[in-house]
PDB file of C-alpha atoms in Angstrom:
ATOM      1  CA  UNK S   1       0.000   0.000   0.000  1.00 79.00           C
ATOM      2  CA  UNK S   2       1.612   3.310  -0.794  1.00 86.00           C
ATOM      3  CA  UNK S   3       0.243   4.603   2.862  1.00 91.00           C
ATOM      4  CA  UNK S   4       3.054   2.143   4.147  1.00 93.00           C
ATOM      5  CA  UNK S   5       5.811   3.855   1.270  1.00 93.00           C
ATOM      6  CA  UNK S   6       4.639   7.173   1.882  1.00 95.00           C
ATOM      7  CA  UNK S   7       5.321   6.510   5.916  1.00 96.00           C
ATOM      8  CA  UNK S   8       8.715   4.980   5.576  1.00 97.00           C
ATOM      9  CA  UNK S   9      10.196   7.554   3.618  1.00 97.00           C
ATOM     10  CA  UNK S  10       8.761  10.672   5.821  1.00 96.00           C
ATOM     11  CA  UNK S  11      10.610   8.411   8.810  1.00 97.00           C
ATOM     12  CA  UNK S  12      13.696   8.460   7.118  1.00 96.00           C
ATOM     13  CA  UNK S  13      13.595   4.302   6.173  1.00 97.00           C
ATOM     14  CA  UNK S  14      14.985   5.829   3.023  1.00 97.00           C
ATOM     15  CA  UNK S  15      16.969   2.039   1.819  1.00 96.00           C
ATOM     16  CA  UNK S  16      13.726   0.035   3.172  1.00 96.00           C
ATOM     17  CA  UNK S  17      11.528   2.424   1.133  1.00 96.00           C
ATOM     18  CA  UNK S  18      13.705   2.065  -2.044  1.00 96.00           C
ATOM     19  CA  UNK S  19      13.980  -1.817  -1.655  1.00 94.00           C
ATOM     20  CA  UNK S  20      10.015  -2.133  -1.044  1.00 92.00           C
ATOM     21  CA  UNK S  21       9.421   0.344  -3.903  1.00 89.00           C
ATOM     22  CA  UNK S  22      11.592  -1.890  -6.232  1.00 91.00           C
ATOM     23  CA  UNK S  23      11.034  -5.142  -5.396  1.00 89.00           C
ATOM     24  CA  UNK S  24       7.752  -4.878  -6.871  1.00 80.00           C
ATOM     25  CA  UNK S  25       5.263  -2.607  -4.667  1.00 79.00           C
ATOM     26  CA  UNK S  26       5.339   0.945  -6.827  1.00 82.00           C
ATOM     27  CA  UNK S  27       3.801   0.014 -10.568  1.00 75.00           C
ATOM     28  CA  UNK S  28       6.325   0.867 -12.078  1.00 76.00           C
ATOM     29  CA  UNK S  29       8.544  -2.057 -10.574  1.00 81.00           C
ATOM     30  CA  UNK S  30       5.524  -4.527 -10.940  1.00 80.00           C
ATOM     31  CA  UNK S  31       5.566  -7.442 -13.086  1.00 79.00           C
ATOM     32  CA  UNK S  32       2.746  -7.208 -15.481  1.00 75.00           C
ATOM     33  CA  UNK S  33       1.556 -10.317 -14.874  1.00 76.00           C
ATOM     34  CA  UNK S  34       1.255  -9.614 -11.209  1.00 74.00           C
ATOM     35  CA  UNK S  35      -0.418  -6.336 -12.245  1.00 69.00           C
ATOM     36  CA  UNK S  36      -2.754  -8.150 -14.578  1.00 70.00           C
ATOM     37  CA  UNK S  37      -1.732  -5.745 -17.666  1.00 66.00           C
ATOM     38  CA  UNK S  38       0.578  -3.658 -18.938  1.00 68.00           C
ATOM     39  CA  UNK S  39       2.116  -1.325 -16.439  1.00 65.00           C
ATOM     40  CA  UNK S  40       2.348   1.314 -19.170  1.00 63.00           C
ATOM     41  CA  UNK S  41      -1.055   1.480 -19.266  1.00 62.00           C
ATOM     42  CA  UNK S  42      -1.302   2.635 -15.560  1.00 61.00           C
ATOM     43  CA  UNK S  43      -5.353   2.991 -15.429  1.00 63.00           C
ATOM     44  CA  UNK S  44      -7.205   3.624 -12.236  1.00 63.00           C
ATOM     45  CA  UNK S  45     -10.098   1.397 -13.636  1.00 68.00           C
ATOM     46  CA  UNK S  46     -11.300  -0.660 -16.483  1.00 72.00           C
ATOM     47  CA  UNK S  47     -14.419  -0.767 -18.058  1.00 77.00           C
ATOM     48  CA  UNK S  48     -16.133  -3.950 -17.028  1.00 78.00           C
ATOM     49  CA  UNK S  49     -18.110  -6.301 -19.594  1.00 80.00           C
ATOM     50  CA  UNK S  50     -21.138  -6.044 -17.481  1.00 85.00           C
ATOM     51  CA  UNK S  51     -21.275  -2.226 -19.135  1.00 82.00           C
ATOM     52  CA  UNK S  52     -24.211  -1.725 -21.278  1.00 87.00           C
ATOM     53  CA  UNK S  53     -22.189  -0.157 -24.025  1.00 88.00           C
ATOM     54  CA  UNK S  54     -20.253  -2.893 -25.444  1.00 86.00           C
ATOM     55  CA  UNK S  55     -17.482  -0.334 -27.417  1.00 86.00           C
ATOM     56  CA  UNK S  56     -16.265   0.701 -23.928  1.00 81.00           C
ATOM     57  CA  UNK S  57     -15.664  -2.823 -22.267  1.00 82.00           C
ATOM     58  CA  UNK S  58     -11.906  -3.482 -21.045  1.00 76.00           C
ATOM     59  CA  UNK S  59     -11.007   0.269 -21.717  1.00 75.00           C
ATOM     60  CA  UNK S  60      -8.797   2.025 -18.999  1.00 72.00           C
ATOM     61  CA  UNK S  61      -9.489   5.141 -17.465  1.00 69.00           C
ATOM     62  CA  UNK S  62      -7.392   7.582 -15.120  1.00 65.00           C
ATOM     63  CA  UNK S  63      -9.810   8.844 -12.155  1.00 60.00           C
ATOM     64  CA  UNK S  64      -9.751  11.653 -10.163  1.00 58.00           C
ATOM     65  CA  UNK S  65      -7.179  12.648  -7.609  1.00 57.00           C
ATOM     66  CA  UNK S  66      -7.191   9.350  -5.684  1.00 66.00           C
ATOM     67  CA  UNK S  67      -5.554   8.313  -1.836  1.00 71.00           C
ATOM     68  CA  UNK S  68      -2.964   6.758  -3.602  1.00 74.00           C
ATOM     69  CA  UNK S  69      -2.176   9.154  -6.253  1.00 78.00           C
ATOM     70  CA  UNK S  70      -1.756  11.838  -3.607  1.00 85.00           C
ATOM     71  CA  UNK S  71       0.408   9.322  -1.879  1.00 90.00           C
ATOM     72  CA  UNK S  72       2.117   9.359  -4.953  1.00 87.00           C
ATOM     73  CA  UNK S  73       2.797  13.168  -4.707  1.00 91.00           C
ATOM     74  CA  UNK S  74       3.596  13.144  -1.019  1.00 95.00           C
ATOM     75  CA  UNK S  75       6.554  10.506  -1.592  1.00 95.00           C
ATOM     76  CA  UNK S  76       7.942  12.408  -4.790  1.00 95.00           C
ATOM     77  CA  UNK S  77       8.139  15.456  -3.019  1.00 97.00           C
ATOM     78  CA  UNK S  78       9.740  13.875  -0.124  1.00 98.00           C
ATOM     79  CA  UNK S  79      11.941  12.253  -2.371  1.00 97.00           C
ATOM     80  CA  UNK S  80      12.955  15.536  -4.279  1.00 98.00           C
ATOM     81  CA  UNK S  81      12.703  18.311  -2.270  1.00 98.00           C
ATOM     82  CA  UNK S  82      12.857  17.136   1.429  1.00 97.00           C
ATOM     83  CA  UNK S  83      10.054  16.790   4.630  1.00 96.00           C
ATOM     84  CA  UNK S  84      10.368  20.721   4.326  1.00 97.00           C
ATOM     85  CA  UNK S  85      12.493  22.940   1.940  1.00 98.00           C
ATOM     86  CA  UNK S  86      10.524  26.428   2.922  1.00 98.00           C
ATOM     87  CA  UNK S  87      10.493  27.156   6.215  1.00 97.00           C
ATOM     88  CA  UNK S  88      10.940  30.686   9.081  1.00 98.00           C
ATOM     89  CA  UNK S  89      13.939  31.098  10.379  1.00 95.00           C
ATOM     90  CA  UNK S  90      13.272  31.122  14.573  1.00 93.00           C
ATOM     91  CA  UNK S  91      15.347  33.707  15.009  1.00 93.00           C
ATOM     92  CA  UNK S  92      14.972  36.460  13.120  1.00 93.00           C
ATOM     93  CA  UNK S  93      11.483  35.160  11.216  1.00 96.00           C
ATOM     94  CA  UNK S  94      12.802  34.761   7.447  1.00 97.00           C
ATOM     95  CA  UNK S  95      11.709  32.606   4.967  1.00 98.00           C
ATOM     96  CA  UNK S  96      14.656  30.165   4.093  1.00 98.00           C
ATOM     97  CA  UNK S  97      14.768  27.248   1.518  1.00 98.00           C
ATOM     98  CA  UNK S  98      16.645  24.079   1.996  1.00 98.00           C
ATOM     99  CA  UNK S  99      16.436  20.982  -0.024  1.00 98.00           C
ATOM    100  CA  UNK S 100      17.097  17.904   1.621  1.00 98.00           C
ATOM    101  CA  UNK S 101      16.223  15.447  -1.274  1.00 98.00           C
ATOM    102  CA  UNK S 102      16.274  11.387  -0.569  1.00 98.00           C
ATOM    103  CA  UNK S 103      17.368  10.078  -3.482  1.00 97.00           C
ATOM    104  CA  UNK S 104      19.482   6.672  -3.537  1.00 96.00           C
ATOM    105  CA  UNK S 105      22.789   7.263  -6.082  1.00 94.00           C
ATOM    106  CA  UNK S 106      20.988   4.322  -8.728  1.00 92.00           C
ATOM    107  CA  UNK S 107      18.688   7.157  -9.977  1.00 92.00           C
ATOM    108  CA  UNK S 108      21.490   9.284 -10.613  1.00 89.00           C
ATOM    109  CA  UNK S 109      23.308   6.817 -12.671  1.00 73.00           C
ATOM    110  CA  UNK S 110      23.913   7.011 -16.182  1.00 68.00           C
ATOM    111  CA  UNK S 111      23.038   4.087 -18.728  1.00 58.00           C
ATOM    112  CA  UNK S 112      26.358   4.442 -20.599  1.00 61.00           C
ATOM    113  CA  UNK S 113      28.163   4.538 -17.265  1.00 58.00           C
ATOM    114  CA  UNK S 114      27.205   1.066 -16.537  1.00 56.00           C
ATOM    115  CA  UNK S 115      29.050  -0.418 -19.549  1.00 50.00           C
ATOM    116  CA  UNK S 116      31.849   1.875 -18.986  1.00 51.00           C
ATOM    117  CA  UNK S 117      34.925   0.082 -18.080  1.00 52.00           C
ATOM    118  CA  UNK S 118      37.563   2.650 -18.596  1.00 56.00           C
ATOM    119  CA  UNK S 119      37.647   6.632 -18.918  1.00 55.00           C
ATOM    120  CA  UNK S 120      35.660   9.409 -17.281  1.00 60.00           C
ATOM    121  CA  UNK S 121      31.761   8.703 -15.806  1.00 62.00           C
ATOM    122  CA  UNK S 122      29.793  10.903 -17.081  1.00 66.00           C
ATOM    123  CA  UNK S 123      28.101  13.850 -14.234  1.00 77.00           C
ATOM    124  CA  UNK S 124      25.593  12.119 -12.012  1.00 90.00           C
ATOM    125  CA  UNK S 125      22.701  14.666 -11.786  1.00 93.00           C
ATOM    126  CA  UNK S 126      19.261  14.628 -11.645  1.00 94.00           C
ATOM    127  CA  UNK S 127      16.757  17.499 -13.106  1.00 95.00           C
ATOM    128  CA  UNK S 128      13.307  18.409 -12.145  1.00 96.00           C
ATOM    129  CA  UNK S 129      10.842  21.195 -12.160  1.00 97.00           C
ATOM    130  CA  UNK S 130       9.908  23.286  -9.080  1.00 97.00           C
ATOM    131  CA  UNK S 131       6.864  24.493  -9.311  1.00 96.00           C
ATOM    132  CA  UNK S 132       6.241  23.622 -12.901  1.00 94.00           C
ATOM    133  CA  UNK S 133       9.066  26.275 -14.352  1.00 95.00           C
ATOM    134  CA  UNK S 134      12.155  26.048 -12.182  1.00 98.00           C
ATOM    135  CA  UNK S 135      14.601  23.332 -13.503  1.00 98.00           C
ATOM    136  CA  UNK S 136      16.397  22.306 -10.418  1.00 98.00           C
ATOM    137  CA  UNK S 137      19.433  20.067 -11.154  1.00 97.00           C
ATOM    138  CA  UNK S 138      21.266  18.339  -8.339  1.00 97.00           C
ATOM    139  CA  UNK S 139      24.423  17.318  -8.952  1.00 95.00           C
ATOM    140  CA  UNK S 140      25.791  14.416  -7.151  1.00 94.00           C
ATOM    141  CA  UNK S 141      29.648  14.832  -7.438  1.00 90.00           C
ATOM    142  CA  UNK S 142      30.348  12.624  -4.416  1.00 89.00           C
ATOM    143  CA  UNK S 143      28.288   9.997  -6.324  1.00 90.00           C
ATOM    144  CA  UNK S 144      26.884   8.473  -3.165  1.00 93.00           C
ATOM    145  CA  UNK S 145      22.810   7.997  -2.041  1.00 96.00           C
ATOM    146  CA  UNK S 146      21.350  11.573  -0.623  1.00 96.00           C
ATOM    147  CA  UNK S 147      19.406  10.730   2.209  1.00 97.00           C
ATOM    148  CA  UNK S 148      18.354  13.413   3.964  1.00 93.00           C
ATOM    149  CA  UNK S 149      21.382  15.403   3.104  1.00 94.00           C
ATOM    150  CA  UNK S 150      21.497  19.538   2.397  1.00 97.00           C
ATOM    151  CA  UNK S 151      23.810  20.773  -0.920  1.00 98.00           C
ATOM    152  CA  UNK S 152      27.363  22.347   0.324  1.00 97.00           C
ATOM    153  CA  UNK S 153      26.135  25.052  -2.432  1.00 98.00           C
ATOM    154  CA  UNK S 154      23.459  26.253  -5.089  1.00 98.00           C
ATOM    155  CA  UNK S 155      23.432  28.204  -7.621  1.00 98.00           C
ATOM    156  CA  UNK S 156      20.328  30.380  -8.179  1.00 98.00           C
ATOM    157  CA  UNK S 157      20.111  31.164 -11.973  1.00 98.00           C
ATOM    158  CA  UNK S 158      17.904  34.315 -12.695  1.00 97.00           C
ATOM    159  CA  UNK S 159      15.531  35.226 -15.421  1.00 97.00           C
ATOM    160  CA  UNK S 160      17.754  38.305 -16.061  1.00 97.00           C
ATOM    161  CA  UNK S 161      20.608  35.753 -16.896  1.00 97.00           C
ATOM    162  CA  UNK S 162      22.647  36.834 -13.389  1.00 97.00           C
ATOM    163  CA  UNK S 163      23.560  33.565 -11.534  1.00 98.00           C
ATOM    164  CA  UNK S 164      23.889  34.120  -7.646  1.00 98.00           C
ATOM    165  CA  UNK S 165      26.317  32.041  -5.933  1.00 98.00           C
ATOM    166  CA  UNK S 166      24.993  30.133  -2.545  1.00 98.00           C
ATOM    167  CA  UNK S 167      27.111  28.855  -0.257  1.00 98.00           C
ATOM    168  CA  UNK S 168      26.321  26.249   2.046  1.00 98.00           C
ATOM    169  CA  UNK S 169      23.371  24.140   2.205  1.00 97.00           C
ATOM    170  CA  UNK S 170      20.640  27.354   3.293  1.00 98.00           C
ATOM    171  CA  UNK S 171      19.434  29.712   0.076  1.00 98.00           C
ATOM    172  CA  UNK S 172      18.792  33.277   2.178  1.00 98.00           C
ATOM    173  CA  UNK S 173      15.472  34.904   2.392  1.00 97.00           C
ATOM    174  CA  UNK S 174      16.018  37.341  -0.601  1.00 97.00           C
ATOM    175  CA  UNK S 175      16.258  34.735  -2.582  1.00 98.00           C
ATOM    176  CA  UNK S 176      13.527  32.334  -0.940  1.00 98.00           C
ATOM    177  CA  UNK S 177      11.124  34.589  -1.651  1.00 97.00           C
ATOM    178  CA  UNK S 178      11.950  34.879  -5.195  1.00 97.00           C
ATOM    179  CA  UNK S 179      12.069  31.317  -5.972  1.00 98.00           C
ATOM    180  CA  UNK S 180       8.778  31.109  -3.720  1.00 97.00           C
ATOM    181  CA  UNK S 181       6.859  33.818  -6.134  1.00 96.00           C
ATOM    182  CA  UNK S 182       8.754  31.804  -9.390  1.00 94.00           C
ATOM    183  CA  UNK S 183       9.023  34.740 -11.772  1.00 90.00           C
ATOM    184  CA  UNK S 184      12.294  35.686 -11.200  1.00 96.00           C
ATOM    185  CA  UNK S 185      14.016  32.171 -11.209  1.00 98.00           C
ATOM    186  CA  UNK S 186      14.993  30.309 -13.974  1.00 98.00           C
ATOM    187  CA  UNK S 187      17.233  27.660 -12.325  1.00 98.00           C
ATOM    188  CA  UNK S 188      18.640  26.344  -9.271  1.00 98.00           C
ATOM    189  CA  UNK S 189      21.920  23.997  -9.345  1.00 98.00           C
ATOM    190  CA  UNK S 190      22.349  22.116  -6.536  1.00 98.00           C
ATOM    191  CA  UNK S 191      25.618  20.113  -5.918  1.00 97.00           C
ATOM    192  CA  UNK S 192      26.030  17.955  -3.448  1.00 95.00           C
TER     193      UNK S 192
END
């Protein structure tokens, strides 16, 4: 059940979570045959035979926002951003930002890096979008799993084209509050 995923990863279980997830609990680690069709196909119900219109039996639909899809959300934000990367400082009452992502070093890795035997690896990074506009890149130059851990720096990349160095694994409250109200932000590197 992805109540029981969502609750080991906000308890920091980050390697039980990632074995459960893939050994078959998250769809996208489940067999097909266990799932009973294609995992691509990823509906949240079927049209059942006992439907009077005969054109629509066996056809999958996505429902609304469901428990487990918000689940879902709640574990991918955990997973990517931390338990709580806005928050007030206590003492002087500033908004900070801090990622704390828990990602295991596997979803960093690059394909051609496997067969690799000699020369350079390739950068292990990661990219998503904060907020639907932000690309937010960690790069994991230690290659190791980040559980839990903060960057040692960022860099916030501007619409304007300036790129403000961060060190340190805090972003201030000037620039909080612009990545909070997103149009100012075009990027943030993280490197761990």
């Amino acid at each position: 059940s992805y109540k029981f995923y969502l609750e080991l990863i906000r308890n920091g279980l980050y390697e039980q979570f990632y074995t459960e997830m893939t050994s078959g609990g998250m769809l996208p680690f489940m067999e097909p045959e266990v799932y009973g069709r294609s995992i691509l196909e990823c509906s949240s119900f079927i049209v059942s035979s006992a439907f009077s219109d005969p054109s629509m039996h066996g056809r999958g639909f996505v429902a609304r926002l469901s428990g487990s899809t918000a689940e879902f959300l709640s574990m991918w934000s955990l997973m990517f951003l931390g338990p709580q990367p806005f928050f007030i400082d206590d003492k002087e009452g500033a908004l900070l930002m801090q990622l704390k992502p828990a990602l295991p070093l596997w979803l960093f890795e690059n394909e051609k890096d496997k067969h690799r035997a000699f020369g350079k690896k390739s950068e292990a990074s990661v990219k998503f979008k904060l907020f639907s506009s932000i690309d937010v890149t960690y790069h994991n130059t230690a290659r190791k799993d980040l559980f839990g851990n903060a960057p040692l720096r960022y860099e916030i990349g501007l619409l304007d084209g300036s790129v403000i160095p961060v060190e340190g694994g805090v972003v201030p409250s000037d620039l909080a509050i612009k990545i909070r109200r997103v149009v100012f932000v075009d990027c943030i590197d993280a490197y761990f």
